[in-house]
mmCIF file with all atom_site columns, C-alpha atoms in Angstrom:
data_model
loop_
_atom_site.group_PDB
_atom_site.id
_atom_site.type_symbol
_atom_site.label_atom_id
_atom_site.label_alt_id
_atom_site.label_comp_id
_atom_site.label_asym_id
_atom_site.label_entity_id
_atom_site.label_seq_id
_atom_site.pdbx_PDB_ins_code
_atom_site.Cartn_x
_atom_site.Cartn_y
_atom_site.Cartn_z
_atom_site.occupancy
_atom_site.B_iso_or_equiv
_atom_site.pdbx_formal_charge
_atom_site.auth_seq_id
_atom_site.auth_comp_id
_atom_site.auth_asym_id
_atom_site.auth_atom_id
_atom_site.pdbx_PDB_model_num
ATOM 1   C CA . UNK A 1 1   ? -6.851  17.660  -20.454 1.00 0.00 ? 4   UNK A CA 1
ATOM 2   C CA . UNK A 1 2   ? -7.794  15.339  -23.264 1.00 0.00 ? 5   UNK A CA 1
ATOM 3   C CA . UNK A 1 3   ? -6.010  12.415  -21.670 1.00 0.00 ? 6   UNK A CA 1
ATOM 4   C CA . UNK A 1 4   ? -7.951  12.574  -18.394 1.00 0.00 ? 7   UNK A CA 1
ATOM 5   C CA . UNK A 1 5   ? -10.800 10.277  -19.562 1.00 0.00 ? 8   UNK A CA 1
ATOM 6   C CA . UNK A 1 6   ? -8.235  7.619   -20.513 1.00 0.00 ? 9   UNK A CA 1
ATOM 7   C CA . UNK A 1 7   ? -7.262  7.294   -16.850 1.00 0.00 ? 10  UNK A CA 1
ATOM 8   C CA . UNK A 1 8   ? -10.794 6.463   -15.676 1.00 0.00 ? 11  UNK A CA 1
ATOM 9   C CA . UNK A 1 9   ? -10.702 2.732   -16.489 1.00 0.00 ? 12  UNK A CA 1
ATOM 10  C CA . UNK A 1 10  ? -7.261  2.065   -14.907 1.00 0.00 ? 13  UNK A CA 1
ATOM 11  C CA . UNK A 1 11  ? -8.209  4.184   -11.890 1.00 0.00 ? 14  UNK A CA 1
ATOM 12  C CA . UNK A 1 12  ? -11.411 2.197   -11.325 1.00 0.00 ? 15  UNK A CA 1
ATOM 13  C CA . UNK A 1 13  ? -9.404  -1.002  -11.728 1.00 0.00 ? 16  UNK A CA 1
ATOM 14  C CA . UNK A 1 14  ? -6.916  0.353   -9.203  1.00 0.00 ? 17  UNK A CA 1
ATOM 15  C CA . UNK A 1 15  ? -9.686  1.139   -6.723  1.00 0.00 ? 18  UNK A CA 1
ATOM 16  C CA . UNK A 1 16  ? -11.092 -2.376  -6.922  1.00 0.00 ? 19  UNK A CA 1
ATOM 17  C CA . UNK A 1 17  ? -7.561  -3.783  -6.783  1.00 0.00 ? 20  UNK A CA 1
ATOM 18  C CA . UNK A 1 18  ? -6.907  -1.878  -3.563  1.00 0.00 ? 21  UNK A CA 1
ATOM 19  C CA . UNK A 1 19  ? -10.157 -3.209  -2.069  1.00 0.00 ? 22  UNK A CA 1
ATOM 20  C CA . UNK A 1 20  ? -9.268  -6.786  -3.049  1.00 0.00 ? 23  UNK A CA 1
ATOM 21  C CA . UNK A 1 21  ? -5.731  -6.368  -1.688  1.00 0.00 ? 24  UNK A CA 1
ATOM 22  C CA . UNK A 1 22  ? -7.109  -5.116  1.652   1.00 0.00 ? 25  UNK A CA 1
ATOM 23  C CA . UNK A 1 23  ? -9.397  -8.139  1.882   1.00 0.00 ? 26  UNK A CA 1
ATOM 24  C CA . UNK A 1 24  ? -6.482  -10.482 1.135   1.00 0.00 ? 27  UNK A CA 1
ATOM 25  C CA . UNK A 1 25  ? -4.287  -8.676  3.681   1.00 0.00 ? 28  UNK A CA 1
ATOM 26  C CA . UNK A 1 26  ? -7.003  -9.222  6.291   1.00 0.00 ? 29  UNK A CA 1
ATOM 27  C CA . UNK A 1 27  ? -7.046  -12.889 5.261   1.00 0.00 ? 30  UNK A CA 1
ATOM 28  C CA . UNK A 1 28  ? -3.288  -13.027 5.865   1.00 0.00 ? 31  UNK A CA 1
ATOM 29  C CA . UNK A 1 29  ? -3.609  -11.531 9.348   1.00 0.00 ? 32  UNK A CA 1
ATOM 30  C CA . UNK A 1 30  ? -6.424  -13.917 10.254  1.00 0.00 ? 33  UNK A CA 1
ATOM 31  C CA . UNK A 1 31  ? -4.938  -17.133 8.834   1.00 0.00 ? 34  UNK A CA 1
ATOM 32  C CA . UNK A 1 32  ? -1.180  -16.442 8.724   1.00 0.00 ? 35  UNK A CA 1
ATOM 33  C CA . UNK A 1 33  ? -1.076  -17.959 5.253   1.00 0.00 ? 36  UNK A CA 1
ATOM 34  C CA . UNK A 1 34  ? 1.645   -16.503 3.013   1.00 0.00 ? 37  UNK A CA 1
ATOM 35  C CA . UNK A 1 35  ? -0.565  -17.001 -0.061  1.00 0.00 ? 38  UNK A CA 1
ATOM 36  C CA . UNK A 1 36  ? -2.909  -14.218 1.049   1.00 0.00 ? 39  UNK A CA 1
ATOM 37  C CA . UNK A 1 37  ? 0.016   -11.803 1.384   1.00 0.00 ? 40  UNK A CA 1
ATOM 38  C CA . UNK A 1 38  ? 1.329   -12.797 -2.041  1.00 0.00 ? 41  UNK A CA 1
ATOM 39  C CA . UNK A 1 39  ? -2.121  -12.237 -3.539  1.00 0.00 ? 42  UNK A CA 1
ATOM 40  C CA . UNK A 1 40  ? -2.378  -8.796  -1.948  1.00 0.00 ? 43  UNK A CA 1
ATOM 41  C CA . UNK A 1 41  ? 1.018   -7.586  -3.187  1.00 0.00 ? 44  UNK A CA 1
ATOM 42  C CA . UNK A 1 42  ? 0.539   -9.023  -6.677  1.00 0.00 ? 45  UNK A CA 1
ATOM 43  C CA . UNK A 1 43  ? -2.894  -7.384  -7.018  1.00 0.00 ? 46  UNK A CA 1
ATOM 44  C CA . UNK A 1 44  ? -1.512  -4.017  -5.926  1.00 0.00 ? 47  UNK A CA 1
ATOM 45  C CA . UNK A 1 45  ? 1.472   -4.373  -8.251  1.00 0.00 ? 48  UNK A CA 1
ATOM 46  C CA . UNK A 1 46  ? -0.727  -5.191  -11.210 1.00 0.00 ? 49  UNK A CA 1
ATOM 47  C CA . UNK A 1 47  ? -2.952  -2.168  -10.533 1.00 0.00 ? 50  UNK A CA 1
ATOM 48  C CA . UNK A 1 48  ? 0.027   0.173   -10.257 1.00 0.00 ? 51  UNK A CA 1
ATOM 49  C CA . UNK A 1 49  ? 1.524   -1.286  -13.431 1.00 0.00 ? 52  UNK A CA 1
ATOM 50  C CA . UNK A 1 50  ? -1.745  -0.610  -15.278 1.00 0.00 ? 53  UNK A CA 1
ATOM 51  C CA . UNK A 1 51  ? -1.755  3.027   -14.210 1.00 0.00 ? 54  UNK A CA 1
ATOM 52  C CA . UNK A 1 52  ? 1.916   3.475   -15.152 1.00 0.00 ? 55  UNK A CA 1
ATOM 53  C CA . UNK A 1 53  ? 1.310   1.854   -18.548 1.00 0.00 ? 56  UNK A CA 1
ATOM 54  C CA . UNK A 1 54  ? -1.571  4.223   -19.244 1.00 0.00 ? 57  UNK A CA 1
ATOM 55  C CA . UNK A 1 55  ? 0.517   7.208   -18.136 1.00 0.00 ? 58  UNK A CA 1
ATOM 56  C CA . UNK A 1 56  ? 3.331   6.256   -20.501 1.00 0.00 ? 59  UNK A CA 1
ATOM 57  C CA . UNK A 1 57  ? 0.976   5.738   -23.436 1.00 0.00 ? 60  UNK A CA 1
ATOM 58  C CA . UNK A 1 58  ? -0.726  9.068   -22.714 1.00 0.00 ? 61  UNK A CA 1
ATOM 59  C CA . UNK A 1 59  ? 2.669   10.757  -22.591 1.00 0.00 ? 62  UNK A CA 1
ATOM 60  C CA . UNK A 1 60  ? 3.507   9.412   -26.045 1.00 0.00 ? 63  UNK A CA 1
ATOM 61  C CA . UNK A 1 61  ? 0.154   10.416  -27.562 1.00 0.00 ? 64  UNK A CA 1
ATOM 62  C CA . UNK A 1 62  ? -0.519  13.751  -25.900 1.00 0.00 ? 65  UNK A CA 1
ATOM 63  C CA . UNK A 1 63  ? 2.901   15.201  -25.021 1.00 0.00 ? 66  UNK A CA 1
ATOM 64  C CA . UNK A 1 64  ? 5.236   13.960  -27.751 1.00 0.00 ? 67  UNK A CA 1
ATOM 65  C CA . UNK A 1 65  ? 3.668   15.746  -30.690 1.00 0.00 ? 68  UNK A CA 1
ATOM 66  C CA . UNK A 1 66  ? 6.958   15.868  -32.599 1.00 0.00 ? 69  UNK A CA 1
ATOM 67  C CA . UNK A 1 67  ? 7.024   12.082  -33.143 1.00 0.00 ? 70  UNK A CA 1
ATOM 68  C CA . UNK A 1 68  ? 5.873   10.569  -36.397 1.00 0.00 ? 71  UNK A CA 1
ATOM 69  C CA . UNK A 1 69  ? 3.054   8.038   -36.515 1.00 0.00 ? 72  UNK A CA 1
ATOM 70  C CA . UNK A 1 70  ? 5.543   5.199   -36.995 1.00 0.00 ? 73  UNK A CA 1
ATOM 71  C CA . UNK A 1 71  ? 7.595   6.280   -33.978 1.00 0.00 ? 74  UNK A CA 1
ATOM 72  C CA . UNK A 1 72  ? 4.476   6.625   -31.841 1.00 0.00 ? 75  UNK A CA 1
ATOM 73  C CA . UNK A 1 73  ? 3.160   3.209   -32.800 1.00 0.00 ? 76  UNK A CA 1
ATOM 74  C CA . UNK A 1 74  ? 6.513   1.500   -32.207 1.00 0.00 ? 77  UNK A CA 1
ATOM 75  C CA . UNK A 1 75  ? 6.894   3.236   -28.831 1.00 0.00 ? 78  UNK A CA 1
ATOM 76  C CA . UNK A 1 76  ? 3.389   2.219   -27.781 1.00 0.00 ? 79  UNK A CA 1
ATOM 77  C CA . UNK A 1 77  ? 4.089   -1.349  -28.956 1.00 0.00 ? 80  UNK A CA 1
ATOM 78  C CA . UNK A 1 78  ? 7.258   -1.493  -26.837 1.00 0.00 ? 81  UNK A CA 1
ATOM 79  C CA . UNK A 1 79  ? 5.432   -0.118  -23.779 1.00 0.00 ? 82  UNK A CA 1
ATOM 80  C CA . UNK A 1 80  ? 2.539   -2.549  -24.268 1.00 0.00 ? 83  UNK A CA 1
ATOM 81  C CA . UNK A 1 81  ? 4.876   -5.538  -24.684 1.00 0.00 ? 84  UNK A CA 1
ATOM 82  C CA . UNK A 1 82  ? 6.940   -4.694  -21.602 1.00 0.00 ? 85  UNK A CA 1
ATOM 83  C CA . UNK A 1 83  ? 3.840   -4.246  -19.472 1.00 0.00 ? 86  UNK A CA 1
ATOM 84  C CA . UNK A 1 84  ? 2.342   -7.464  -20.852 1.00 0.00 ? 87  UNK A CA 1
ATOM 85  C CA . UNK A 1 85  ? 5.399   -9.351  -19.601 1.00 0.00 ? 88  UNK A CA 1
ATOM 86  C CA . UNK A 1 86  ? 5.084   -7.597  -16.229 1.00 0.00 ? 89  UNK A CA 1
ATOM 87  C CA . UNK A 1 87  ? 1.370   -8.511  -16.084 1.00 0.00 ? 90  UNK A CA 1
ATOM 88  C CA . UNK A 1 88  ? 2.167   -12.155 -16.861 1.00 0.00 ? 91  UNK A CA 1
ATOM 89  C CA . UNK A 1 89  ? 4.651   -12.213 -13.956 1.00 0.00 ? 92  UNK A CA 1
ATOM 90  C CA . UNK A 1 90  ? 1.978   -10.776 -11.658 1.00 0.00 ? 93  UNK A CA 1
ATOM 91  C CA . UNK A 1 91  ? -0.552  -13.353 -12.910 1.00 0.00 ? 94  UNK A CA 1
ATOM 92  C CA . UNK A 1 92  ? 1.900   -16.152 -12.134 1.00 0.00 ? 95  UNK A CA 1
ATOM 93  C CA . UNK A 1 93  ? 2.380   -14.720 -8.628  1.00 0.00 ? 96  UNK A CA 1
ATOM 94  C CA . UNK A 1 94  ? -1.391  -14.567 -8.194  1.00 0.00 ? 97  UNK A CA 1
ATOM 95  C CA . UNK A 1 95  ? -1.680  -18.215 -9.297  1.00 0.00 ? 98  UNK A CA 1
ATOM 96  C CA . UNK A 1 96  ? 1.067   -19.197 -6.842  1.00 0.00 ? 99  UNK A CA 1
ATOM 97  C CA . UNK A 1 97  ? -0.669  -17.279 -4.046  1.00 0.00 ? 100 UNK A CA 1
ATOM 98  C CA . UNK A 1 98  ? -3.992  -18.934 -4.831  1.00 0.00 ? 101 UNK A CA 1
ATOM 99  C CA . UNK A 1 99  ? -2.358  -22.372 -4.778  1.00 0.00 ? 102 UNK A CA 1
ATOM 100 C CA . UNK A 1 100 ? -0.798  -21.573 -1.395  1.00 0.00 ? 103 UNK A CA 1
ATOM 101 C CA . UNK A 1 101 ? -4.160  -20.447 -0.038  1.00 0.00 ? 104 UNK A CA 1
ATOM 102 C CA . UNK A 1 102 ? -6.004  -23.518 -1.265  1.00 0.00 ? 105 UNK A CA 1
ATOM 103 C CA . UNK A 1 103 ? -3.492  -26.259 -0.461  1.00 0.00 ? 106 UNK A CA 1
ATOM 104 C CA . UNK A 1 104 ? -1.771  -24.984 2.685   1.00 0.00 ? 107 UNK A CA 1
ATOM 105 C CA . UNK A 1 105 ? -3.725  -25.278 5.914   1.00 0.00 ? 108 UNK A CA 1
ATOM 106 C CA . UNK A 1 106 ? -3.912  -22.151 8.010   1.00 0.00 ? 109 UNK A CA 1
ATOM 107 C CA . UNK A 1 107 ? -2.578  -21.993 11.561  1.00 0.00 ? 110 UNK A CA 1
ATOM 108 C CA . UNK A 1 108 ? -6.108  -22.163 12.925  1.00 0.00 ? 111 UNK A CA 1
ATOM 109 C CA . UNK A 1 109 ? -6.679  -25.483 11.121  1.00 0.00 ? 112 UNK A CA 1
ATOM 110 C CA . UNK A 1 110 ? -3.292  -27.001 11.939  1.00 0.00 ? 113 UNK A CA 1
ATOM 111 C CA . UNK A 1 111 ? -3.785  -27.031 15.707  1.00 0.00 ? 114 UNK A CA 1
ATOM 112 C CA . UNK A 1 112 ? -3.512  -30.603 16.943  1.00 0.00 ? 115 UNK A CA 1
ATOM 113 C CA . UNK A 1 113 ? -6.169  -31.393 19.465  1.00 0.00 ? 116 UNK A CA 1
ATOM 114 C CA . UNK A 1 114 ? -5.135  -33.515 22.404  1.00 0.00 ? 117 UNK A CA 1
ATOM 115 C CA . UNK A 1 115 ? -7.273  -35.353 24.883  1.00 0.00 ? 118 UNK A CA 1
ATOM 116 C CA . UNK A 1 116 ? -9.602  -33.210 26.903  1.00 0.00 ? 119 UNK A CA 1
ATOM 117 C CA . UNK A 1 117 ? -8.565  -32.721 30.520  1.00 0.00 ? 120 UNK A CA 1
ATOM 118 C CA . UNK A 1 118 ? -10.007 -35.213 33.009  1.00 0.00 ? 121 UNK A CA 1
ATOM 119 C CA . UNK A 1 119 ? -12.024 -33.534 35.717  1.00 0.00 ? 122 UNK A CA 1
ATOM 120 C CA . UNK A 1 120 ? -12.131 -34.587 39.342  1.00 0.00 ? 123 UNK A CA 1
#
């Protein structure tokens, strides 16, 4: 169980990512702004990708003992590069979601007020 401590940091990141995604999902349900939903899914995807990356690296280090040091380092480099590209895609989605949240008015703000009714 030597690899168990290596999961602590991604798991804590995942926990906070889930909390942030829940808050953004609530923002989507309150404002009906697609940017909140995009932020929630991108945050969850990035957290899951971090856990999968750590699992793959742990598999190479702790369960593939027959690999040489060169093979291990090249495998870890490939895994890290692939997950860096995936993280960049998620960051771009988060930026797009943030832009949609900031620059698109929510349904509550886009209600056009008419004249008040005349009484009596």
